[in-house]
Amino acid sequence: MSGAIGFVGLGQMGMPMLANLAAKGRTIRAFDLSEPARVSAAALDNVQVAGTILELARETDVLILMLPDSTVVDRLLWNEGVADALRPGSLIVDMGSSHPMNTRANARRLAALGVGLVDAPVSGGVKRAVSATLSIMIGGETADVEKVRSILSDLGATLVHVGASGSGHAIKALNNFVSASGMAATCEALAAAERFGIDPSIANQVFNSSTGKNNTTENKVEAFMLNGRFDSGFAMSLMCKDLRTARSLMQAIDAKHAFADCCTRLWEAAESALPRGADHTALYRYVGRDAANDD
Ligand code: NAD
């Protein structure tokens, strides 16, 4: 789809995604509540910063959102006038990890205004946002998805059209439930190995050459946990939000969710115990490193 592109939400993920679109020669109008984010965006070639989100909405054909959650998305659309400001025929691409049930409802309400909605959340973290190799899972009408496919291709290495509206957000929440479960199991296992007298780095090497290997053991243990950095760029509060989304989706559709309950409780306990703003990799501080040292 040709036409003006707007981009709202210039945080850990949104800023490198915006930079990649701009580097591909696309002209983009951007907006964020944060002044420092607006200043950084304004320094990019091909990016103009809008004065307000409504000004941006009135002038865009494709409005990309990379916002924290459905509460923010819904408020912008329905309480702050963005849905009414969009022109009929325009499209919203919600790339944040919103709630699939809210997304379905938004798609219906927006369709009545002649506005399309594609949900296109991402996986891969800041590293793959920077390298434009994100995994992008897409929900929505095929015609709408095709209109934004080339934009999404500039951001990701893998694009999968999962199904109807909300399907991208559903599979994203379920993916993060699987990922959070792997991280929780890895942290508990590393802490137990350490208590037994095994160097956690050696324990992780064994996992990586054995059946315990997972995304945490491969990409997070050495890079963000054992070195005490805890700075992957994905907040613990966002992981907890994703887990609550997965659990409430499973409840709403009457799917079994005993393990999702248990996993969500563990992550929420860690979130309350750790300092505000902690990275999700600091789960190891909660169940792992600190717990192992405090007796
Ligand atoms: P972030 O908190 O770093 O960025 C969110 C941005 O949205 C901030 O710059 C904030 O100022 C802006 N914002 C909030 N409310 C706004 C509003 N009303 N109007 C305009 N701007 C507003 O979050 P993030 O880590 O970039 O994550 C964004 C989304 O992507 C979340 O849904 C998250 O779950 C998902 N996600 C994050 C990662 C990651 O590794 N960080 C990976 C995959 C998916």
Coordinates of C-alpha atoms and ligand atoms in Angstrom, one line a residue:
M1 CA 0.0 0.0 0.0
S2 CA 1.4 3.4 -0.8
G3 CA 0.5 6.4 1.2
A4 CA 1.5 8.2 4.3
I5 CA 2.8 6.1 7.2
G6 CA 2.4 7.1 10.8
F7 CA 4.3 5.5 13.7
V8 CA 3.3 5.9 17.4
G9 CA 5.2 4.4 20.3
L10 CA 9.0 5.0 20.1
G11 CA 10.3 2.9 23.0
Q12 CA 12.8 0.0 23.2
M13 CA 11.2 -1.6 20.2
G14 CA 9.5 1.2 18.3
M15 CA 12.6 3.4 17.9
P16 CA 14.7 0.8 16.1
M17 CA 11.7 -0.3 14.0
L18 CA 11.1 3.3 13.0
A19 CA 14.8 3.7 12.2
N20 CA 14.7 0.6 9.9
L21 CA 11.7 1.9 8.0
A22 CA 13.3 5.3 7.6
A23 CA 16.6 3.7 6.5
K24 CA 14.6 1.8 3.7
G25 CA 13.7 5.3 2.3
R26 CA 10.1 5.4 3.7
T27 CA 8.9 8.8 4.8
I28 CA 7.2 8.6 8.2
R29 CA 5.4 10.8 10.6
A30 CA 6.1 9.7 14.2
F31 CA 4.8 10.5 17.6
D32 CA 5.4 9.5 21.3
L33 CA 4.4 11.0 24.6
S34 CA 8.0 11.1 25.6
E35 CA 9.9 14.3 24.7
P36 CA 13.3 12.5 24.5
A37 CA 11.8 9.9 22.2
R38 CA 10.5 12.7 19.9
V39 CA 13.8 14.4 19.9
S40 CA 15.6 11.1 18.9
A41 CA 13.1 10.4 16.2
A42 CA 13.4 13.9 14.8
A43 CA 17.1 13.3 14.3
L44 CA 16.4 10.4 11.8
D45 CA 16.4 11.0 8.1
N46 CA 13.0 10.7 6.5
V47 CA 11.2 11.1 9.8
Q48 CA 9.0 14.1 10.8
V49 CA 7.6 14.3 14.3
A50 CA 3.9 15.2 14.6
G51 CA 2.8 17.8 17.1
T52 CA -0.1 15.6 18.4
I53 CA -1.4 12.1 17.7
L54 CA -4.6 13.5 16.2
E55 CA -2.6 15.6 13.7
L56 CA -0.7 12.4 12.8
A57 CA -3.9 10.3 12.5
R58 CA -5.6 12.7 10.2
E59 CA -2.7 12.6 7.7
T60 CA -1.9 8.8 7.6
D61 CA -3.0 6.0 5.5
V62 CA -1.2 3.3 7.5
L63 CA -0.9 4.0 11.3
I64 CA 1.6 1.7 13.0
L65 CA 1.2 1.3 16.8
M66 CA 4.0 0.0 19.0
L67 CA 2.5 0.7 22.4
P68 CA 2.6 -1.0 25.8
D69 CA -0.8 -2.7 25.9
S70 CA -4.5 -2.8 25.0
T71 CA -5.4 -0.3 27.7
V72 CA -3.3 2.4 25.9
V73 CA -4.4 1.4 22.4
D74 CA -8.1 1.4 23.3
R75 CA -7.8 4.7 25.1
L76 CA -6.1 6.4 22.1
L77 CA -8.7 4.9 19.7
W78 CA -11.9 5.5 21.5
N79 CA -11.3 8.1 24.3
E80 CA -8.7 10.4 22.6
G81 CA -10.3 10.5 19.1
V82 CA -7.8 8.6 17.0
A83 CA -10.5 6.3 15.4
D84 CA -12.6 9.3 14.4
A85 CA -9.6 11.2 13.1
L86 CA -8.6 8.4 10.7
R87 CA -9.8 8.6 7.1
P88 CA -12.0 5.8 5.7
G89 CA -9.8 3.4 3.8
S90 CA -6.9 3.8 6.1
L91 CA -5.4 0.9 8.1
I92 CA -4.1 0.5 11.7
V93 CA -1.3 -2.0 12.2
D94 CA -1.1 -2.8 15.9
M95 CA 2.4 -4.3 16.4
G96 CA 2.5 -4.2 20.2
S97 CA 1.4 -7.2 22.3
S98 CA -2.3 -6.2 22.8
H99 CA -5.1 -8.4 24.1
P100 CA -6.6 -10.5 21.3
M101 CA -10.2 -10.0 22.6
N102 CA -9.8 -6.2 22.6
T103 CA -8.3 -6.5 19.1
R104 CA -11.3 -8.4 17.8
A105 CA -13.7 -5.9 19.3
N106 CA -11.6 -3.0 17.9
A107 CA -11.6 -4.6 14.4
R108 CA -15.4 -4.7 14.4
R109 CA -15.8 -1.1 15.6
L110 CA -13.2 0.2 13.2
A111 CA -14.7 -1.6 10.2
A112 CA -17.9 0.4 10.9
L113 CA -15.9 3.5 10.3
G114 CA -14.3 2.1 7.1
V115 CA -10.9 1.7 8.9
G116 CA -9.0 -1.7 8.7
L117 CA -7.1 -3.3 11.6
V118 CA -4.2 -5.7 11.2
D119 CA -2.6 -7.1 14.4
A120 CA 1.1 -7.8 13.8
P121 CA 2.9 -8.3 17.1
V122 CA 6.6 -9.3 17.1
S123 CA 9.0 -11.6 18.7
G124 CA 12.8 -11.4 18.9
G125 CA 13.4 -8.6 21.3
V126 CA 15.4 -5.4 20.8
K127 CA 18.3 -7.2 19.1
R128 CA 16.1 -8.4 16.3
A129 CA 14.2 -5.1 16.1
V130 CA 17.6 -3.5 15.4
S131 CA 18.6 -6.0 12.8
A132 CA 15.1 -6.0 11.2
T133 CA 14.9 -9.8 11.6
L134 CA 11.8 -9.9 13.9
S135 CA 9.3 -12.8 13.8
I136 CA 6.0 -11.1 12.9
M137 CA 2.7 -12.9 13.6
I138 CA -0.3 -11.4 11.7
G139 CA -4.0 -11.4 12.2
G140 CA -6.6 -9.8 10.0
E141 CA -8.4 -9.7 6.6
T142 CA -6.1 -11.1 3.8
A143 CA -6.6 -8.0 1.7
D144 CA -5.5 -5.7 4.5
V145 CA -2.6 -7.9 5.4
E146 CA -1.4 -7.8 1.7
K147 CA -1.6 -4.0 1.7
V148 CA 1.0 -3.8 4.6
R149 CA 3.1 -6.8 3.8
S150 CA 6.0 -4.8 2.2
I151 CA 6.1 -2.5 5.3
L152 CA 6.3 -5.5 7.6
S153 CA 9.0 -7.1 5.4
D154 CA 11.2 -4.1 6.1
L155 CA 11.0 -5.0 9.9
G156 CA 11.0 -8.8 10.1
A157 CA 12.6 -11.9 8.7
T158 CA 9.6 -14.1 9.2
L159 CA 6.0 -13.1 8.5
V160 CA 3.2 -15.5 9.2
H161 CA -0.4 -14.7 8.5
V162 CA -1.9 -16.7 11.4
G163 CA -5.6 -16.1 10.8
A164 CA -8.5 -13.7 11.4
S165 CA -8.3 -10.5 13.4
G166 CA -6.8 -11.1 16.9
S167 CA -5.0 -14.3 15.9
G168 CA -1.6 -12.5 15.8
H169 CA -2.2 -11.2 19.3
A170 CA -3.4 -14.5 20.6
I171 CA -0.4 -16.5 19.3
K172 CA 2.0 -13.8 20.6
A173 CA 0.6 -14.1 24.2
L174 CA 0.7 -17.9 23.9
N175 CA 4.3 -17.7 22.6
N176 CA 5.4 -15.6 25.5
F177 CA 3.7 -18.0 27.9
V178 CA 5.9 -20.7 26.5
S179 CA 9.0 -18.4 26.6
A180 CA 8.3 -17.3 30.2
S181 CA 7.9 -21.0 31.2
G182 CA 11.2 -21.9 29.7
M183 CA 12.9 -19.0 31.5
A184 CA 11.3 -19.9 34.9
A185 CA 12.4 -23.5 34.6
T186 CA 15.9 -22.5 33.5
C187 CA 16.3 -20.1 36.4
E188 CA 15.2 -22.6 39.0
A189 CA 17.4 -25.3 37.5
L190 CA 20.5 -23.1 37.4
A191 CA 19.9 -22.1 41.1
A192 CA 19.5 -25.7 42.1
A193 CA 22.7 -26.7 40.1
E194 CA 24.6 -23.9 42.0
R195 CA 23.3 -25.1 45.4
F196 CA 24.5 -28.6 44.5
G197 CA 28.0 -27.1 43.8
I198 CA 27.8 -27.0 40.0
D199 CA 29.0 -23.8 38.2
P200 CA 25.8 -22.3 36.6
S201 CA 27.8 -21.5 33.4
I202 CA 28.8 -25.2 33.1
A203 CA 25.2 -26.2 33.9
N204 CA 23.9 -24.0 31.1
Q205 CA 26.5 -25.4 28.6
V206 CA 25.1 -28.9 29.4
F207 CA 21.5 -27.7 28.8
N208 CA 22.6 -26.2 25.5
S209 CA 24.0 -29.5 24.3
S210 CA 21.1 -31.5 25.8
T211 CA 17.3 -31.6 25.7
G212 CA 16.9 -28.7 28.2
K213 CA 18.0 -26.2 25.5
N214 CA 15.6 -23.3 25.0
N215 CA 15.6 -19.6 24.0
T216 CA 16.7 -18.6 27.6
T217 CA 19.6 -21.1 27.7
E218 CA 20.8 -20.1 24.2
N219 CA 20.3 -16.3 24.2
K220 CA 19.8 -15.0 27.7
V221 CA 21.7 -16.9 30.4
E222 CA 25.2 -15.8 29.4
A223 CA 24.2 -12.5 27.8
F224 CA 22.0 -11.0 30.5
M225 CA 21.9 -13.2 33.6
L226 CA 25.1 -14.8 34.8
N227 CA 27.0 -11.5 34.1
G228 CA 24.5 -9.6 36.4
R229 CA 23.6 -7.2 33.6
F230 CA 19.8 -7.9 33.4
D231 CA 19.4 -5.4 30.5
S232 CA 17.8 -7.2 27.6
G233 CA 15.4 -4.3 27.0
F234 CA 12.2 -6.3 27.6
A235 CA 10.6 -5.2 30.9
M236 CA 9.4 -7.7 33.5
S237 CA 6.1 -5.7 33.7
L238 CA 5.6 -6.4 30.0
M239 CA 6.2 -10.1 30.3
C240 CA 3.8 -10.2 33.3
K241 CA 1.2 -8.4 31.1
D242 CA 1.7 -11.0 28.3
L243 CA 1.2 -13.9 30.8
R244 CA -2.0 -12.3 32.1
T245 CA -3.1 -11.9 28.5
A246 CA -2.4 -15.6 27.8
R247 CA -4.1 -16.8 30.9
S248 CA -7.2 -14.6 30.5
L249 CA -7.5 -15.7 26.8
M250 CA -7.3 -19.4 27.9
Q251 CA -10.0 -18.7 30.6
A252 CA -12.2 -16.9 28.1
I253 CA -12.2 -19.8 25.6
D254 CA -12.3 -22.5 28.3
A255 CA -8.9 -24.0 27.5
K256 CA -6.9 -25.8 30.2
H257 CA -4.6 -23.3 32.0
A258 CA -3.3 -24.9 35.2
F259 CA 0.3 -24.4 34.3
A260 CA -0.3 -20.9 33.0
D261 CA -1.8 -20.0 36.4
C262 CA 1.3 -21.3 38.2
C263 CA 3.7 -19.6 35.8
T264 CA 1.9 -16.3 36.0
R265 CA 1.9 -16.4 39.8
L266 CA 5.6 -17.0 39.9
W267 CA 6.3 -14.1 37.5
E268 CA 4.0 -11.7 39.4
A269 CA 5.7 -12.6 42.7
A270 CA 9.0 -11.7 41.1
E271 CA 7.6 -8.4 39.7
S272 CA 6.4 -7.4 43.2
A273 CA 9.7 -8.3 44.8
L274 CA 12.1 -6.7 42.3
P275 CA 12.6 -2.9 41.8
R276 CA 10.2 -1.1 39.6
G277 CA 11.4 -1.1 35.9
A278 CA 13.3 -4.4 36.3
D279 CA 14.2 -6.3 33.1
H280 CA 12.5 -9.6 32.6
T281 CA 15.8 -11.4 32.8
A282 CA 16.0 -10.3 36.4
L283 CA 13.7 -13.3 37.1
Y284 CA 17.1 -15.0 37.7
R285 CA 17.8 -12.6 40.6
Y286 CA 14.4 -13.6 42.1
V287 CA 14.5 -17.4 41.8
G288 CA 18.2 -17.8 41.0
R289 CA 21.2 -15.9 42.1
D290 CA 19.9 -13.8 45.1
A291 CA 17.7 -16.6 46.4
A292 CA 20.7 -19.0 46.2
N293 CA 22.9 -16.6 48.2
D294 CA 20.5 -15.5 51.0
D295 CA 20.9 -18.2 53.6
Ligands
NAD1 P1 8.5 0.7 25.9 O1 7.8 0.9 27.2 O2 9.9 0.8 25.8 O3 7.8 1.7 24.8 C1 6.5 2.1 24.7 C2 6.5 3.5 24.2 O4 5.1 3.9 24.0 C3 7.1 4.5 25.1 O5 8.1 5.3 24.4 C4 6.0 5.4 25.6 O6 6.3 6.7 25.9 C5 5.0 5.3 24.4 N1 3.6 5.6 24.8 C6 2.9 5.1 25.8 N2 1.7 5.6 25.9 C7 1.6 6.4 24.8 C8 0.6 7.2 24.2 N3 -0.6 7.3 24.8 N4 0.8 8.0 23.1 C9 2.0 7.9 22.6 N5 3.1 7.1 23.0 C10 2.8 6.4 24.1 O7 7.9 -0.7 25.4 P2 8.6 -1.7 24.3 O8 9.6 -2.6 25.1 O9 9.1 -1.0 23.1 O10 7.3 -2.6 24.0 C11 6.3 -2.1 23.1 C12 5.4 -3.3 22.8 O11 6.1 -4.4 22.2 C13 4.7 -3.9 24.1 O12 3.4 -4.3 23.8 C14 5.6 -5.1 24.4 O13 5.0 -6.1 25.1 C15 6.0 -5.6 23.0 N6 7.3 -6.3 22.8 C16 8.4 -5.8 23.4 C17 9.6 -6.5 23.2 C18 10.9 -6.1 23.9 O14 11.9 -6.9 23.8 N7 11.0 -4.9 24.5 C19 9.6 -7.7 22.4 C20 8.4 -8.1 21.7 C21 7.3 -7.4 21.9

